[in-house]
Short mmCIF file of N, CA, C and O in Angstrom, two decimals:
data_model
loop_
_atom_site.label_atom_id
_atom_site.label_comp_id
_atom_site.label_asym_id
_atom_site.label_seq_id
_atom_site.Cartn_x
_atom_site.Cartn_y
_atom_site.Cartn_z
N MET A 1 89.79 94.10 62.35
CA MET A 1 89.64 92.95 63.33
C MET A 1 90.84 92.95 64.22
O MET A 1 91.97 93.20 63.72
N LYS A 2 90.73 92.58 65.47
CA LYS A 2 91.83 92.55 66.41
C LYS A 2 91.75 91.20 67.10
O LYS A 2 90.74 90.52 67.19
N LEU A 3 92.89 90.75 67.55
CA LEU A 3 93.00 89.54 68.47
C LEU A 3 93.15 90.06 69.89
O LEU A 3 94.22 90.75 70.22
N LEU A 4 92.19 89.86 70.77
CA LEU A 4 92.31 90.14 72.13
C LEU A 4 92.77 88.99 72.94
O LEU A 4 92.14 87.87 72.81
N LEU A 5 93.74 89.17 73.80
CA LEU A 5 94.28 88.17 74.64
C LEU A 5 94.12 88.62 76.04
O LEU A 5 94.45 89.76 76.40
N ILE A 6 93.55 87.65 76.91
CA ILE A 6 93.48 88.05 78.35
C ILE A 6 93.97 86.90 79.17
O ILE A 6 93.69 85.74 78.85
N THR A 7 94.79 87.15 80.16
CA THR A 7 95.34 86.16 81.05
C THR A 7 95.07 86.59 82.50
O THR A 7 95.13 87.72 82.87
N GLY A 8 94.83 85.59 83.37
CA GLY A 8 94.66 85.87 84.75
C GLY A 8 94.62 84.56 85.53
O GLY A 8 94.59 83.49 85.05
N LEU A 9 94.60 84.71 86.89
CA LEU A 9 94.53 83.51 87.74
C LEU A 9 93.15 82.90 87.54
O LEU A 9 92.18 83.55 87.26
N GLN A 10 93.06 81.61 87.75
CA GLN A 10 91.80 80.84 87.74
C GLN A 10 90.75 81.47 88.55
O GLN A 10 89.64 81.58 88.24
N GLU A 11 91.12 82.08 89.70
CA GLU A 11 90.30 82.66 90.62
C GLU A 11 89.59 83.86 90.04
O GLU A 11 88.58 84.39 90.53
N SER A 12 90.26 84.48 88.98
CA SER A 12 89.64 85.63 88.31
C SER A 12 88.72 85.30 87.17
O SER A 12 88.21 86.12 86.47
N SER A 13 88.38 84.02 86.96
CA SER A 13 87.67 83.64 85.76
C SER A 13 86.27 84.24 85.63
O SER A 13 85.90 84.70 84.63
N GLU A 14 85.60 84.35 86.79
CA GLU A 14 84.23 85.02 86.72
C GLU A 14 84.39 86.47 86.41
O GLU A 14 83.54 87.01 85.79
N ASP A 15 85.36 87.11 87.01
CA ASP A 15 85.60 88.55 86.73
C ASP A 15 85.88 88.76 85.21
O ASP A 15 85.47 89.70 84.56
N ILE A 16 86.81 87.89 84.68
CA ILE A 16 87.17 88.02 83.26
C ILE A 16 85.96 87.80 82.44
O ILE A 16 85.72 88.41 81.40
N ALA A 17 85.07 86.80 82.69
CA ALA A 17 83.85 86.63 82.02
C ALA A 17 82.93 87.81 82.02
O ALA A 17 82.29 88.17 81.04
N LYS A 18 82.89 88.45 83.12
CA LYS A 18 82.13 89.69 83.31
C LYS A 18 82.65 90.78 82.34
O LYS A 18 81.95 91.54 81.72
N ILE A 19 84.02 90.93 82.34
CA ILE A 19 84.62 91.95 81.48
C ILE A 19 84.25 91.63 80.04
O ILE A 19 83.90 92.52 79.26
N ILE A 20 84.32 90.39 79.65
CA ILE A 20 84.09 90.00 78.25
C ILE A 20 82.57 90.38 77.86
O ILE A 20 82.32 90.96 76.79
N ARG A 21 81.74 90.05 78.78
CA ARG A 21 80.29 90.40 78.51
C ARG A 21 80.09 91.87 78.43
O ARG A 21 79.38 92.43 77.53
N GLU A 22 80.63 92.69 79.38
CA GLU A 22 80.49 94.13 79.38
C GLU A 22 81.09 94.75 78.10
O GLU A 22 80.66 95.87 77.77
N ALA A 23 82.09 94.19 77.60
CA ALA A 23 82.76 94.70 76.40
C ALA A 23 81.97 94.35 75.16
O ALA A 23 82.29 94.92 74.10
N GLY A 24 80.93 93.50 75.31
CA GLY A 24 80.05 93.19 74.13
C GLY A 24 80.71 92.11 73.29
O GLY A 24 80.30 91.98 72.11
N ILE A 25 81.54 91.34 73.89
CA ILE A 25 82.20 90.25 73.08
C ILE A 25 81.38 88.90 73.31
O ILE A 25 81.28 88.52 74.44
N SER A 26 80.82 88.38 72.26
CA SER A 26 79.95 87.17 72.48
C SER A 26 80.70 85.94 71.96
O SER A 26 80.11 84.83 72.25
N ILE A 27 81.71 86.08 71.24
CA ILE A 27 82.46 84.92 70.74
C ILE A 27 83.81 84.97 71.13
O ILE A 27 84.61 85.88 70.90
N PHE A 28 84.24 83.93 71.97
CA PHE A 28 85.66 83.89 72.50
C PHE A 28 85.90 82.44 72.89
O PHE A 28 85.09 81.53 72.99
N SER A 29 87.17 82.18 73.11
CA SER A 29 87.67 80.85 73.51
C SER A 29 88.46 81.00 74.85
O SER A 29 89.12 82.04 75.11
N THR A 30 88.46 79.96 75.65
CA THR A 30 89.29 79.91 76.89
C THR A 30 90.08 78.64 76.96
O THR A 30 89.65 77.58 76.38
N SER A 31 91.03 78.71 77.74
CA SER A 31 91.84 77.55 78.00
C SER A 31 92.50 77.64 79.39
O SER A 31 92.86 78.75 79.80
N ALA A 32 92.44 76.53 80.07
CA ALA A 32 93.12 76.48 81.41
C ALA A 32 94.63 76.21 81.18
O ALA A 32 94.94 75.48 80.34
N ILE A 33 95.40 77.14 81.83
CA ILE A 33 96.83 76.90 81.69
C ILE A 33 97.48 77.00 83.03
O ILE A 33 96.93 77.31 84.06
N THR A 34 98.77 76.50 83.16
CA THR A 34 99.62 76.69 84.29
C THR A 34 100.55 77.76 84.06
O THR A 34 101.40 77.62 83.14
N GLY A 35 100.57 78.85 84.91
CA GLY A 35 101.61 79.81 84.77
C GLY A 35 102.68 79.61 85.74
O GLY A 35 102.46 79.04 86.80
N PHE A 36 103.91 80.03 85.46
CA PHE A 36 105.09 79.81 86.29
C PHE A 36 105.68 81.21 86.48
O PHE A 36 105.71 82.10 85.62
N LYS A 37 106.19 81.30 87.67
CA LYS A 37 106.98 82.61 87.98
C LYS A 37 108.25 82.26 88.68
O LYS A 37 108.29 81.55 89.71
N ASP A 38 109.32 82.55 87.92
CA ASP A 38 110.67 82.27 88.34
C ASP A 38 111.50 83.54 88.18
O ASP A 38 111.73 83.99 87.06
N ASN A 39 111.89 84.13 89.35
CA ASN A 39 112.54 85.36 89.28
C ASN A 39 114.09 85.29 88.95
O ASN A 39 114.78 86.28 88.89
N ALA A 40 114.56 84.04 88.79
CA ALA A 40 115.99 83.86 88.44
C ALA A 40 116.23 84.42 87.11
O ALA A 40 115.48 84.34 86.17
N MET A 41 117.44 85.03 87.05
CA MET A 41 117.87 85.68 85.72
C MET A 41 118.76 84.79 84.92
O MET A 41 119.87 85.13 84.62
N GLU A 42 118.27 83.64 84.63
CA GLU A 42 119.14 82.66 83.89
C GLU A 42 118.63 82.69 82.49
O GLU A 42 117.60 83.23 82.11
N ASN A 43 119.46 82.17 81.54
CA ASN A 43 119.10 82.10 80.14
C ASN A 43 117.92 81.22 79.92
O ASN A 43 118.04 79.96 80.16
N LEU A 44 116.77 81.73 79.52
CA LEU A 44 115.61 80.91 79.33
C LEU A 44 115.70 79.88 78.26
O LEU A 44 114.92 78.87 78.27
N LEU A 45 116.68 80.04 77.31
CA LEU A 45 116.87 79.04 76.26
C LEU A 45 117.44 77.74 76.83
O LEU A 45 117.40 76.73 76.12
N ASP A 46 118.03 77.86 77.96
CA ASP A 46 118.60 76.69 78.57
C ASP A 46 117.63 75.69 79.12
O ASP A 46 117.79 74.50 79.22
N HIS A 47 116.44 76.23 79.31
CA HIS A 47 115.24 75.41 79.88
C HIS A 47 114.06 75.66 79.06
O HIS A 47 113.44 76.79 79.13
N TRP A 48 113.50 74.64 78.28
CA TRP A 48 112.36 74.82 77.49
C TRP A 48 111.15 75.09 78.36
O TRP A 48 110.28 75.88 78.18
N PHE A 49 111.07 74.31 79.45
CA PHE A 49 109.94 74.41 80.39
C PHE A 49 110.46 75.13 81.67
O PHE A 49 111.63 74.94 82.04
N SER A 50 109.64 75.85 82.31
CA SER A 50 110.05 76.65 83.42
C SER A 50 110.34 75.65 84.56
O SER A 50 109.77 74.60 84.76
N SER A 51 111.49 75.98 85.32
CA SER A 51 111.92 75.12 86.49
C SER A 51 111.49 75.87 87.71
O SER A 51 112.03 75.46 88.82
N GLY A 52 110.76 77.01 87.67
CA GLY A 52 110.49 77.77 88.83
C GLY A 52 109.56 76.96 89.80
O GLY A 52 108.93 75.97 89.44
N THR A 53 109.72 77.32 91.03
CA THR A 53 108.98 76.53 92.08
C THR A 53 107.55 77.09 92.25
O THR A 53 106.76 76.41 92.78
N GLU A 54 107.27 78.19 91.73
CA GLU A 54 105.90 78.75 91.89
C GLU A 54 105.10 78.51 90.63
O GLU A 54 105.47 78.99 89.56
N SER A 55 104.03 77.78 90.73
CA SER A 55 103.14 77.57 89.62
C SER A 55 101.74 78.02 89.98
O SER A 55 101.30 77.94 91.13
N TYR A 56 100.99 78.45 88.98
CA TYR A 56 99.65 79.03 89.28
C TYR A 56 98.68 78.55 88.28
O TYR A 56 98.93 78.54 87.06
N ASN A 57 97.50 78.11 88.75
CA ASN A 57 96.40 77.76 87.75
C ASN A 57 95.86 79.00 87.25
O ASN A 57 95.43 80.00 87.93
N SER A 58 95.88 79.13 85.98
CA SER A 58 95.55 80.39 85.29
C SER A 58 94.48 80.13 84.13
O SER A 58 94.25 78.95 83.73
N VAL A 59 93.95 81.18 83.55
CA VAL A 59 93.11 81.08 82.46
C VAL A 59 93.60 81.98 81.32
O VAL A 59 94.14 82.97 81.56
N PHE A 60 93.38 81.45 80.16
CA PHE A 60 93.85 82.12 78.96
C PHE A 60 92.55 82.41 78.07
O PHE A 60 91.91 81.35 77.70
N VAL A 61 92.21 83.65 77.69
CA VAL A 61 91.03 83.97 76.93
C VAL A 61 91.45 84.63 75.67
O VAL A 61 92.33 85.46 75.71
N PHE A 62 90.92 84.28 74.52
CA PHE A 62 91.21 84.97 73.26
C PHE A 62 89.95 85.11 72.46
O PHE A 62 89.09 84.29 72.49
N SER A 63 89.96 86.22 71.60
CA SER A 63 88.76 86.53 70.77
C SER A 63 89.21 87.36 69.68
O SER A 63 89.93 88.26 69.78
N PHE A 64 88.75 86.98 68.45
CA PHE A 64 88.91 87.82 67.30
C PHE A 64 87.70 88.73 67.30
O PHE A 64 86.56 88.22 67.24
N THR A 65 87.85 90.03 67.47
CA THR A 65 86.79 90.96 67.65
C THR A 65 87.09 92.23 67.04
O THR A 65 88.25 92.49 66.58
N GLU A 66 86.11 93.16 67.05
CA GLU A 66 86.23 94.45 66.55
C GLU A 66 87.14 95.31 67.45
O GLU A 66 87.21 95.10 68.64
N GLU A 67 87.83 96.30 66.93
CA GLU A 67 88.78 97.15 67.56
C GLU A 67 88.05 97.81 68.89
O GLU A 67 88.63 97.91 69.86
N GLU A 68 86.86 98.33 68.67
CA GLU A 68 86.21 99.05 69.68
C GLU A 68 85.84 98.11 70.87
O GLU A 68 86.01 98.57 72.06
N ARG A 69 85.44 96.93 70.60
CA ARG A 69 85.15 95.93 71.64
C ARG A 69 86.49 95.54 72.48
O ARG A 69 86.53 95.41 73.69
N ALA A 70 87.58 95.34 71.67
CA ALA A 70 88.80 94.94 72.29
C ALA A 70 89.31 96.10 73.23
O ALA A 70 89.75 95.89 74.33
N ALA A 71 89.13 97.31 72.73
CA ALA A 71 89.55 98.57 73.50
C ALA A 71 88.76 98.69 74.73
O ALA A 71 89.23 99.01 75.88
N LYS A 72 87.49 98.37 74.66
CA LYS A 72 86.62 98.43 75.76
C LYS A 72 86.98 97.32 76.81
O LYS A 72 87.02 97.69 78.10
N ALA A 73 87.36 96.17 76.36
CA ALA A 73 87.81 95.21 77.29
C ALA A 73 89.09 95.59 78.06
O ALA A 73 89.20 95.39 79.24
N LEU A 74 90.08 96.14 77.30
CA LEU A 74 91.23 96.67 77.98
C LEU A 74 90.94 97.73 78.96
O LEU A 74 91.52 97.71 80.07
N SER A 75 90.04 98.60 78.68
CA SER A 75 89.56 99.66 79.59
C SER A 75 89.02 99.04 80.91
O SER A 75 89.35 99.40 81.97
N LEU A 76 88.14 98.08 80.75
CA LEU A 76 87.59 97.32 81.77
C LEU A 76 88.60 96.52 82.65
O LEU A 76 88.51 96.61 83.93
N ILE A 77 89.53 95.95 82.03
CA ILE A 77 90.62 95.21 82.74
C ILE A 77 91.49 96.30 83.57
O ILE A 77 91.71 96.02 84.70
N HIS A 78 91.79 97.43 83.00
CA HIS A 78 92.49 98.46 83.71
C HIS A 78 91.69 98.89 84.93
O HIS A 78 92.28 99.00 86.10
N GLU A 79 90.42 99.13 84.80
CA GLU A 79 89.54 99.49 85.96
C GLU A 79 89.51 98.35 86.99
O GLU A 79 89.64 98.68 88.19
N PHE A 80 89.39 97.12 86.50
CA PHE A 80 89.29 96.07 87.49
C PHE A 80 90.62 95.94 88.29
O PHE A 80 90.59 95.80 89.57
N ASN A 81 91.77 96.07 87.61
CA ASN A 81 93.10 96.00 88.27
C ASN A 81 93.21 97.12 89.30
O ASN A 81 93.85 96.93 90.30
N ARG A 82 92.75 98.28 88.90
CA ARG A 82 92.95 99.49 89.77
C ARG A 82 92.12 99.26 91.11
O ARG A 82 92.45 99.59 92.18
N GLU A 83 90.92 98.71 90.89
CA GLU A 83 90.04 98.52 92.05
C GLU A 83 90.38 97.22 92.94
O GLU A 83 90.01 97.15 94.13
N ASN A 84 91.19 96.25 92.30
CA ASN A 84 91.57 95.06 93.02
C ASN A 84 93.05 94.93 92.99
O ASN A 84 93.62 94.22 92.23
N ASP A 85 93.73 95.59 93.93
CA ASP A 85 95.08 95.56 94.01
C ASP A 85 95.57 94.15 94.27
O ASP A 85 95.29 93.57 95.30
N SER A 86 96.27 93.58 93.30
CA SER A 86 96.62 92.17 93.31
C SER A 86 98.11 92.01 92.99
O SER A 86 98.54 92.75 92.11
N ARG A 87 98.75 91.00 93.55
CA ARG A 87 100.09 90.65 93.10
C ARG A 87 100.01 90.10 91.67
O ARG A 87 101.11 90.01 91.00
N PHE A 88 98.88 89.55 91.22
CA PHE A 88 98.70 88.95 90.01
C PHE A 88 97.56 89.61 89.22
O PHE A 88 96.47 89.02 89.19
N PRO A 89 97.75 90.78 88.63
CA PRO A 89 96.64 91.44 87.88
C PRO A 89 96.27 90.78 86.68
O PRO A 89 97.02 89.86 86.18
N VAL A 90 95.03 90.89 86.22
CA VAL A 90 94.62 90.44 85.03
C VAL A 90 95.32 91.17 83.89
O VAL A 90 95.49 92.47 83.98
N ARG A 91 95.79 90.48 82.90
CA ARG A 91 96.53 91.18 81.79
C ARG A 91 95.80 91.05 80.46
O ARG A 91 95.21 90.02 80.15
N GLY A 92 95.77 92.06 79.68
CA GLY A 92 95.09 92.11 78.46
C GLY A 92 95.98 92.67 77.33
O GLY A 92 96.82 93.50 77.60
N PHE A 93 95.92 92.18 76.16
CA PHE A 93 96.74 92.54 74.99
C PHE A 93 95.83 92.57 73.73
O PHE A 93 94.94 91.78 73.58
N ILE A 94 96.07 93.62 72.91
CA ILE A 94 95.39 93.64 71.59
C ILE A 94 96.46 93.45 70.53
O ILE A 94 97.43 94.21 70.52
N LEU A 95 96.34 92.56 69.64
CA LEU A 95 97.19 92.33 68.50
C LEU A 95 96.47 92.59 67.25
O LEU A 95 95.29 92.25 67.02
N PRO A 96 97.14 93.20 66.20
CA PRO A 96 96.44 93.38 64.95
C PRO A 96 96.37 91.98 64.14
O PRO A 96 97.21 91.19 64.27
N VAL A 97 95.22 91.95 63.40
CA VAL A 97 95.08 90.76 62.54
C VAL A 97 95.36 91.23 61.17
O VAL A 97 94.62 92.02 60.57
N GLU A 98 96.50 90.83 60.61
CA GLU A 98 97.01 91.36 59.25
C GLU A 98 96.08 90.83 58.07
O GLU A 98 95.83 91.49 57.15
N ALA A 99 95.73 89.59 58.34
CA ALA A 99 94.94 88.85 57.20
C ALA A 99 94.16 87.77 57.81
O ALA A 99 94.48 87.24 58.87
N SER A 100 93.06 87.37 57.21
CA SER A 100 92.27 86.31 57.66
C SER A 100 91.60 85.54 56.37
O SER A 100 91.48 86.13 55.34
N VAL A 101 91.16 84.28 56.62
CA VAL A 101 90.53 83.48 55.66
C VAL A 101 89.37 82.88 56.29
O VAL A 101 89.42 82.31 57.39
N TYR A 102 88.20 82.89 55.62
CA TYR A 102 87.00 82.28 56.10
C TYR A 102 86.59 81.15 55.33
O TYR A 102 86.79 81.06 54.13
#
């Protein structure tokens, strides 16, 4: 089992949903988040919350899924980003699940 994480701008929500469907992932969760981009090179520990002037409405998607489906999602994200040159690409991550309890 893997933990698949996907982030992107809110405008990419429908594209992310399509990627999830094409990867065969039927169980997932989403959350609306605000992303910040601050290119200042200051110590992040000095500020718990970002003080950057640029904020973006984003979406965060996560799913506990099989390794093959997670890998398929990353492949589809890579393809999507290659076809849609954007300053804010969709990002995907796969993390191992060491243990679980049901």
